XYZ file of C-alpha atoms in Angstrom:
581
model
C 148.094 28.584 30.000
C 149.846 26.534 32.476
C 148.788 25.949 36.033
C 150.197 24.024 38.722
C 147.564 22.830 41.375
C 149.038 21.700 44.478
C 147.631 18.145 45.930
C 144.524 19.498 46.781
C 143.500 18.636 50.656
C 140.558 19.349 52.844
C 141.194 21.516 55.935
C 141.186 18.693 58.586
C 143.098 19.686 61.650
C 143.481 17.370 64.743
C 144.858 18.420 68.204
C 147.663 16.146 68.900
C 146.998 14.412 72.469
C 150.153 14.715 74.763
C 148.653 12.620 77.519
C 147.784 9.073 76.438
C 146.982 8.114 80.237
C 143.187 7.982 80.793
C 141.282 7.547 84.163
C 139.917 4.188 83.813
C 138.309 1.608 86.387
C 140.923 -1.313 86.898
C 138.318 -3.670 88.281
C 136.405 -6.468 86.248
C 133.057 -5.403 84.724
C 129.785 -6.913 83.567
C 128.599 -4.124 81.920
C 128.228 -4.374 78.040
C 129.195 -1.767 75.813
C 126.374 0.006 74.129
C 125.875 -0.771 70.429
C 126.320 1.924 67.626
C 123.085 3.552 66.729
C 121.756 1.802 63.383
C 123.090 3.542 60.429
C 123.239 2.687 56.714
C 122.695 -0.947 56.167
C 126.309 -3.014 55.522
C 128.700 -0.171 56.436
C 131.376 -2.878 56.180
C 130.814 -3.035 52.210
C 132.323 0.288 51.607
C 134.033 0.975 55.122
C 137.887 2.209 55.737
C 138.884 0.035 58.441
C 142.201 0.950 60.400
C 144.558 -1.712 62.145
C 145.643 -1.053 65.350
C 148.699 -3.144 66.541
C 148.331 -2.570 70.372
C 151.859 -3.230 71.574
C 153.091 -0.504 69.467
C 149.986 1.872 69.001
C 150.444 3.704 72.196
C 151.800 3.211 75.850
C 149.712 4.546 78.654
C 151.419 3.138 81.623
C 155.192 3.652 80.442
C 156.418 0.133 80.384
C 157.441 0.427 76.932
C 154.638 -1.617 75.448
C 151.385 -0.301 74.028
C 148.327 -1.108 75.946
C 144.509 -0.744 75.832
C 144.549 2.652 77.759
C 146.815 3.722 75.191
C 144.561 3.070 72.389
C 141.570 4.411 74.265
C 143.051 7.804 74.800
C 143.929 7.759 71.042
C 140.507 7.185 69.565
C 139.793 10.793 68.783
C 142.774 10.713 66.416
C 141.091 7.649 64.506
C 137.726 9.461 64.443
C 139.672 12.728 63.158
C 141.147 10.496 60.434
C 137.932 9.826 59.196
C 137.862 5.816 59.482
C 134.640 3.740 59.881
C 136.181 0.761 62.082
C 139.212 -0.274 64.352
C 140.512 -3.615 64.310
C 142.560 -4.767 67.106
C 145.413 -7.480 66.849
C 145.340 -9.877 69.864
C 145.154 -8.397 73.296
C 144.156 -11.720 75.131
C 146.253 -13.300 77.978
C 149.276 -15.131 76.197
C 152.723 -15.871 76.805
C 153.578 -14.053 74.037
C 155.620 -16.556 71.839
C 154.151 -15.129 69.007
C 153.136 -11.428 70.056
C 149.965 -12.856 71.586
C 148.630 -15.135 68.484
C 149.401 -17.742 70.949
C 146.311 -17.601 73.138
C 146.048 -19.118 76.663
C 142.821 -17.526 77.744
C 140.211 -16.142 75.037
C 138.098 -14.497 77.656
C 140.976 -12.660 79.528
C 142.884 -9.519 78.693
C 146.688 -10.284 79.172
C 148.008 -7.758 81.873
C 150.532 -5.914 79.964
C 147.470 -4.751 77.832
C 145.159 -3.963 80.705
C 142.192 -5.894 81.855
C 138.713 -6.683 80.780
C 137.273 -3.235 82.167
C 139.917 -1.475 79.680
C 138.372 -3.387 76.984
C 134.710 -2.764 77.802
C 135.640 0.841 78.184
C 137.257 0.981 74.917
C 134.375 -0.432 73.125
C 132.179 1.981 74.613
C 134.041 5.314 73.820
C 134.924 3.699 70.204
C 131.054 3.705 70.022
C 130.371 7.077 71.185
C 132.845 8.508 68.672
C 131.146 6.676 65.808
C 133.686 3.894 65.462
C 133.181 0.219 65.320
C 135.470 -2.364 66.850
C 136.791 -5.347 65.365
C 138.486 -7.902 67.116
C 141.142 -10.624 66.296
C 140.063 -14.241 66.724
C 142.705 -16.874 66.601
C 140.945 -20.442 66.309
C 143.383 -22.410 64.257
C 145.693 -22.884 67.463
C 146.352 -21.621 71.051
C 149.133 -21.451 73.479
C 150.711 -24.643 74.864
C 149.781 -23.174 77.990
C 146.161 -22.970 77.413
C 144.140 -24.980 80.054
C 143.110 -27.580 77.415
C 146.604 -28.351 75.962
C 147.895 -28.863 79.662
C 145.130 -30.932 80.428
C 146.048 -33.031 77.498
C 149.703 -33.473 78.365
C 148.568 -34.774 81.822
C 145.997 -37.188 80.641
C 148.092 -38.815 78.118
C 147.630 -40.715 74.717
C 143.953 -41.859 74.162
C 142.328 -39.087 76.304
C 139.305 -37.090 75.553
C 141.661 -33.951 76.294
C 144.102 -34.996 73.542
C 141.217 -35.532 71.161
C 140.917 -31.729 71.038
C 144.354 -31.418 69.381
C 146.035 -33.275 66.879
C 148.244 -35.990 68.647
C 149.582 -38.546 66.813
C 152.069 -41.651 67.377
C 155.390 -41.156 65.522
C 156.950 -42.900 62.787
C 159.915 -44.995 62.476
C 160.990 -48.404 64.400
C 160.356 -46.510 67.663
C 158.398 -43.337 66.960
C 161.139 -41.216 66.640
C 159.934 -39.480 63.486
C 157.209 -37.214 63.051
C 153.891 -38.412 61.842
C 154.081 -37.089 58.418
C 156.292 -34.346 56.329
C 154.328 -31.348 57.041
C 156.623 -28.333 57.612
C 155.930 -25.467 60.161
C 155.172 -21.940 58.657
C 157.867 -20.609 60.925
C 160.363 -23.476 60.119
C 161.033 -26.933 60.722
C 158.827 -29.982 61.219
C 155.437 -29.020 62.034
C 155.708 -31.641 64.831
C 156.830 -31.739 68.327
C 157.187 -34.652 70.281
C 156.240 -34.777 74.134
C 157.346 -36.836 77.026
C 155.380 -40.111 76.515
C 156.370 -40.202 72.892
C 153.238 -38.826 71.070
C 153.735 -35.773 68.839
C 151.360 -32.835 68.309
C 150.832 -30.721 65.319
C 151.444 -27.066 65.276
C 151.465 -25.363 61.858
C 153.572 -22.227 63.290
C 155.545 -22.550 66.600
C 155.890 -25.293 68.698
C 154.147 -23.269 71.310
C 151.147 -23.120 69.351
C 149.138 -26.357 69.119
C 146.843 -26.575 66.521
C 142.945 -27.196 67.440
C 141.344 -30.542 65.826
C 138.276 -28.952 64.407
C 136.790 -32.397 63.744
C 135.872 -32.547 67.864
C 132.657 -31.104 68.676
C 133.973 -29.495 71.926
C 136.289 -27.233 70.057
C 133.148 -25.953 67.978
C 131.326 -25.239 71.165
C 134.031 -23.526 72.644
C 134.190 -21.138 69.939
C 130.618 -20.441 69.809
C 130.946 -19.471 73.196
C 134.239 -17.018 72.941
C 132.275 -15.462 69.923
C 129.005 -14.616 72.336
C 131.423 -13.428 75.086
C 133.048 -10.757 73.018
C 129.714 -10.200 71.209
C 128.062 -9.718 74.420
C 130.763 -7.037 75.587
C 130.041 -5.204 72.494
C 132.436 -5.920 69.464
C 131.145 -5.312 66.049
C 132.849 -8.180 64.600
C 136.092 -10.291 64.346
C 138.932 -10.850 62.034
C 139.624 -14.407 61.774
C 143.384 -15.602 61.769
C 144.334 -18.169 59.665
C 140.662 -18.703 58.535
C 142.174 -21.271 55.765
C 143.666 -23.482 58.126
C 141.224 -24.995 60.625
C 140.547 -28.317 58.898
C 143.099 -30.416 57.794
C 142.760 -33.292 54.857
C 141.589 -36.688 56.203
C 144.618 -38.719 57.186
C 146.892 -36.037 57.394
C 148.700 -37.276 54.103
C 152.332 -36.548 53.151
C 152.835 -33.863 50.672
C 156.061 -35.465 49.559
C 158.436 -32.551 48.989
C 160.240 -29.891 51.211
C 159.768 -26.238 50.448
C 155.876 -25.973 51.708
C 155.823 -22.840 52.930
C 154.559 -20.340 50.627
C 151.442 -18.677 52.207
C 149.939 -17.619 48.799
C 150.780 -20.621 46.838
C 149.521 -21.703 43.606
C 148.390 -25.161 44.863
C 146.529 -26.686 47.317
C 147.929 -28.242 50.497
C 146.337 -30.602 52.842
C 146.490 -28.393 55.894
C 145.237 -25.005 54.082
C 141.900 -24.402 52.409
C 140.285 -27.641 52.859
C 136.481 -27.201 52.119
C 135.212 -28.558 55.682
C 136.310 -24.681 56.937
C 133.008 -23.406 55.047
C 130.415 -24.968 57.537
C 132.317 -23.749 60.508
C 131.931 -19.998 59.155
C 127.938 -20.999 58.653
C 128.004 -21.645 62.004
C 129.467 -18.596 63.056
C 127.375 -16.485 60.619
C 124.319 -17.758 62.378
C 125.644 -16.749 65.794
C 126.504 -13.124 64.699
C 122.725 -13.127 63.349
C 121.565 -13.415 66.771
C 122.966 -9.971 67.392
C 121.399 -6.620 66.502
C 123.458 -4.453 64.272
C 125.891 -5.270 61.281
C 128.271 -7.451 63.052
C 131.047 -9.034 60.659
C 133.619 -11.763 60.295
C 136.632 -11.060 58.056
C 138.596 -14.017 56.885
C 142.639 -13.837 56.879
C 142.382 -16.730 54.084
C 145.545 -17.436 52.030
C 144.342 -19.163 49.158
C 145.754 -20.410 45.674
C 143.320 -18.282 43.814
C 140.881 -15.377 44.469
C 138.150 -17.538 43.243
C 138.929 -19.545 46.343
C 139.083 -16.733 48.433
C 135.626 -15.662 47.327
C 133.889 -18.791 48.656
C 134.729 -17.581 52.203
C 132.296 -14.775 51.710
C 129.019 -16.481 50.163
C 126.400 -14.988 51.718
C 125.659 -17.141 54.609
C 129.588 -17.338 55.465
C 132.016 -14.453 56.156
C 131.619 -10.655 55.492
C 134.848 -9.896 54.033
C 138.129 -11.710 53.204
C 141.411 -9.900 52.642
C 142.586 -9.453 49.304
C 146.302 -10.758 49.748
C 147.017 -11.031 45.883
C 146.462 -7.390 45.562
C 148.953 -6.615 48.383
C 151.310 -8.793 46.446
C 150.829 -6.864 43.397
C 153.860 -4.689 41.943
C 153.437 -0.971 41.467
C 152.521 -1.716 37.823
C 149.692 -0.312 35.628
C 149.200 -3.728 33.971
C 149.540 -5.819 36.836
C 147.151 -3.734 38.694
C 144.444 -3.798 36.353
C 144.429 -7.391 36.059
C 144.328 -7.992 39.673
C 141.537 -5.429 39.904
C 139.571 -7.200 37.499
C 139.951 -10.788 38.683
C 138.949 -9.199 42.151
C 135.840 -7.801 41.023
C 134.903 -10.920 38.934
C 135.539 -13.141 41.714
C 133.761 -10.931 44.362
C 130.954 -10.133 42.178
C 130.076 -14.037 41.526
C 129.105 -14.230 45.174
C 127.849 -10.819 45.849
C 130.583 -10.048 48.198
C 132.445 -6.500 48.505
C 136.226 -6.396 47.666
C 138.655 -5.564 49.988
C 141.902 -3.730 49.446
C 145.304 -3.684 51.570
C 148.513 -2.714 51.082
C 150.249 -3.221 54.493
C 149.564 -5.117 57.730
C 151.602 -6.275 60.638
C 153.111 -9.513 58.752
C 154.559 -7.790 55.762
C 157.101 -4.852 54.907
C 155.480 -1.626 54.915
C 154.389 -0.658 51.160
C 156.508 2.600 51.456
C 159.459 0.206 51.861
C 158.296 -2.368 49.142
C 157.654 0.336 46.434
C 161.014 1.681 47.265
C 162.769 -1.533 46.159
C 162.679 -3.057 42.597
C 159.602 -5.128 41.516
C 159.487 -8.788 42.399
C 161.238 -8.459 45.802
C 158.440 -10.011 47.742
C 156.418 -8.830 50.650
C 159.173 -9.149 53.472
C 162.515 -7.491 52.846
C 165.353 -5.912 54.690
C 166.638 -3.239 52.159
C 165.325 0.284 52.604
C 165.624 0.915 48.772
C 164.853 4.542 47.654
C 162.824 6.163 50.442
C 161.674 9.109 48.309
C 160.382 6.920 45.428
C 158.869 4.391 48.008
C 156.666 7.279 49.706
C 155.893 8.725 46.249
C 154.486 5.459 45.156
C 152.909 4.360 48.671
C 150.947 7.938 48.492
C 149.745 7.202 45.066
C 148.964 3.755 45.572
C 146.802 4.741 48.752
C 144.969 7.343 46.564
C 144.292 4.144 43.896
C 143.273 1.919 46.847
C 140.706 4.310 48.097
C 139.117 5.122 44.840
C 138.362 1.273 44.232
C 134.955 -0.218 45.021
C 134.642 -1.980 48.184
C 136.288 -1.873 51.734
C 139.814 -0.817 52.323
C 142.099 -1.431 54.985
C 144.766 1.062 56.786
C 147.759 -0.376 58.721
C 148.484 1.785 61.657
C 151.315 4.481 60.588
C 151.138 3.997 57.005
C 149.093 7.612 57.270
C 152.415 8.844 58.182
C 154.351 7.455 55.508
C 156.499 5.250 57.890
C 158.866 3.159 56.218
C 159.890 -0.392 57.479
C 162.952 -0.255 59.859
C 165.126 -2.571 57.972
C 168.243 -2.211 60.407
C 167.109 -3.580 63.927
C 169.673 -5.320 65.909
C 169.486 -8.884 65.781
C 169.180 -8.958 69.626
C 165.959 -6.983 69.787
C 164.157 -8.758 67.268
C 160.922 -10.683 68.561
C 159.622 -12.350 65.728
C 159.708 -16.154 66.251
C 160.702 -17.269 62.829
C 163.598 -15.123 62.963
C 164.984 -17.430 65.437
C 164.417 -20.606 63.195
C 165.441 -21.970 59.887
C 163.750 -22.555 56.791
C 160.566 -20.725 57.720
C 159.269 -17.241 56.904
C 161.772 -14.520 56.639
C 161.440 -13.495 60.017
C 161.631 -10.043 59.777
C 157.960 -8.848 60.428
C 159.568 -6.686 63.430
C 160.470 -3.901 60.828
C 156.752 -3.022 60.404
C 155.928 -3.215 64.213
C 158.043 -0.376 65.761
C 156.030 1.502 67.741
C 154.434 4.857 66.400
C 155.711 8.160 66.827
C 153.157 10.729 68.027
C 155.363 13.791 68.704
C 158.247 15.402 70.281
C 161.856 15.590 69.434
C 163.143 12.583 71.305
C 162.027 8.960 71.726
C 159.733 7.393 72.324
C 158.117 10.452 70.400
C 155.085 10.411 72.639
C 154.428 6.751 72.203
C 154.825 6.554 76.100
C 154.413 9.405 78.539
C 158.047 9.684 79.292
C 160.615 11.432 77.216
C 163.550 8.980 76.950
C 161.076 6.416 78.262
C 161.393 2.779 76.781
C 159.772 1.212 73.783
C 159.615 -2.415 73.054
C 161.553 -1.987 69.625
C 163.860 1.053 69.191
C 162.272 3.921 66.800
C 164.620 5.801 64.300
C 165.847 9.243 65.042
C 164.334 10.424 61.455
C 160.867 9.495 62.901
C 160.701 12.783 64.836
C 160.023 14.342 61.422
C 157.236 11.832 60.691
C 155.287 12.251 63.968
C 151.605 13.054 64.060
C 152.381 16.177 65.702
C 154.837 16.944 62.782
C 152.674 16.216 60.030
C 149.356 17.669 61.431
C 148.288 20.794 59.485
C 151.401 20.720 57.099
C 150.053 20.781 53.479
C 151.090 18.276 51.421
C 152.220 15.684 54.516
C 151.003 12.077 54.153
C 148.645 12.455 57.206
C 147.001 15.304 55.754
C 146.799 13.370 52.643
C 145.212 10.457 54.214
C 142.578 12.532 56.140
C 141.530 14.528 53.091
C 141.301 11.213 50.905
C 139.142 9.738 53.410
C 136.788 12.779 53.758
C 136.474 13.304 50.249
C 135.881 9.324 49.545
C 133.085 9.708 52.228
C 131.608 12.977 50.550
C 131.997 11.441 46.930
C 129.211 8.763 46.313
C 131.197 7.597 43.177
C 134.085 6.329 45.511
C 134.046 3.256 47.561
C 130.688 2.330 47.035
C 129.429 0.155 43.982
C 130.860 -2.832 42.408
C 132.595 -1.806 39.503
C 135.105 0.454 37.224
C 134.676 1.481 33.715
C 138.251 1.302 32.232
C 139.210 4.276 30.257
C 141.938 4.600 27.389
C 145.288 5.801 28.992
C 149.044 5.682 27.762
C 151.236 2.852 28.894
C 151.988 2.819 32.579
C 148.760 4.479 33.376
C 145.628 3.209 34.920
C 142.493 5.332 34.240
C 138.879 4.602 35.052
C 135.629 6.179 35.870
C 133.448 5.547 38.903
C 129.646 6.353 38.189
C 127.300 6.701 41.426
C 123.608 6.127 40.945
C 123.047 9.576 42.429
C 126.079 12.297 42.016
C 128.926 13.101 39.951
C 131.044 10.794 38.348
C 135.011 10.508 39.535
C 137.595 9.657 37.250
C 140.812 8.206 38.892
C 144.136 8.363 37.348
C 147.121 6.589 38.569
C 150.653 6.933 36.692
C 152.902 4.110 37.818
C 155.453 5.345 35.156
C 158.613 7.030 36.244
C 157.942 9.673 33.557
C 155.596 12.698 33.364
C 152.469 11.963 31.300
C 150.065 14.225 29.482
C 146.562 13.471 29.051
C 143.304 15.299 28.234
C 142.109 17.474 31.037
C 139.326 14.963 32.889
C 137.517 17.584 34.628
C 137.941 19.294 38.201
C 140.634 18.246 40.523
C 139.368 16.600 43.780
C 142.536 15.493 45.251
C 146.022 14.445 44.223
C 149.020 12.639 45.683
C 151.273 14.969 44.044
C 151.260 18.417 42.311
C 149.134 18.529 39.007
C 149.964 20.803 36.088
C 147.412 21.809 33.638
C 148.130 22.981 30.311
C 145.282 24.496 28.565
C 143.074 21.242 27.908
C 145.680 18.791 29.040
C 146.985 17.617 32.167
C 150.646 16.716 33.006
C 150.710 13.913 35.620
C 153.657 13.778 37.886
C 155.529 10.362 38.038
C 154.135 7.838 40.366
C 151.231 9.724 41.168
C 147.260 9.307 41.421
C 144.682 11.839 41.151
C 141.145 12.167 41.252
C 138.707 14.082 38.973
C 135.132 15.031 39.087
C 134.146 14.469 35.127
């Protein structure tokens, strides 16, 4: 007997909010947000964390830029999605030379996003809904408009203010050459000369001078910043460029160009220096002063996963992003290898693995998987949209079945592709306008979300036909939250169901290992066995063909329809399914 079982999804319904504006106090507040009630220890070891890119999430005031009141109004959507925590990309005061990663004041909210009372209210509302809040922290560099840097320019060579940054005299007969050969991640030299002849280091844009972490005042300032936000109630920090704070002594030359691969295979004198670890031990002690499970998450691009694991030793950070997994193609053998390497590396230090497929810096995985293997993590070709979405759905179920914590980037639950045809004149990525840096196409994954309606901005802002800081494709009307809610087989309902099943099944997410099972070429199969409860078998068919296997048990969830034929199951191409065995 042959039976087709549709992709099983739990009945999770969410009303679409049509009004993203909330009645919030505009004045500053000293009230601290209430912490969450104590729950199971170390939630972060298996939590699902949702990344919000505030300028593209929801626009409450109608200016075309997302803001904190917009995020606050949409928190019930995230609760109903089932995630454990929300990570907010930077909303601090900033000239926005690099979308807020150039911070001019770490204790103030940029007016485009709201004010401090909006942040406090958001944290309080999130806690009432059972969501934790993680905020971005940018300690490698600040804005050139930061008070400290402006004072360094005024006080001149040899001043105490300059010692907080990396100021150096230039090379050449008249100091006309940069102090060394380091290149900026965004292209060009990593040094800019100021009016008095000295040069300052910036691994990113010239508007982002690097702090000198050899100076005690920098340490003191960031301990104070941590406590400021912890006092306001945040549950943790995602640390930007966590691998870049400490530079090699003497700032030595590298000796060649083309230094800029973030996930390179060789050490660099400006990345992953051993001195960063004492900084994070110090921060770990600061977080330990506060009740509850507060966490530190490292954005650390390291040559190996073993090096990444050093950031999450028991007295340092709690998680580190698994960029090696993000960079892996949709290929069974490659995925199995990186899962094994990850579990081994994190197991050595007792840390949970993390899994991530998309974020605000890389092409969305629905588009990456639509292109040929080896195309990289930033691209401007749309590829095969249908194939990309099918693989993206399958990859999500695989990710959510692995032991450890998973990260979801806003909009991936809608199956959004990258917008690969943005006009040059609307692009805001600073590296797009420079030579020899990153590809500069990060805007494609940052286009504002579609919430509902037939016309732009699709509920992103309060007015039909209102602005959005990046244009949204017309096809996104069919991908909106409103269009997908309650629709069997939609990507949104798949995510809701997957997160709900993951929460219900002790075998998924928790634990620290997998039991690999025999499977045909192109197929990954493994069993997760909990201490209590039923085992779960996960099968991911990464091939482009139907595959027949022995029926592993009762179907829990599938990214595509599953055909049961007697004692066998026929797996659809590019699909993942979960089974109680």
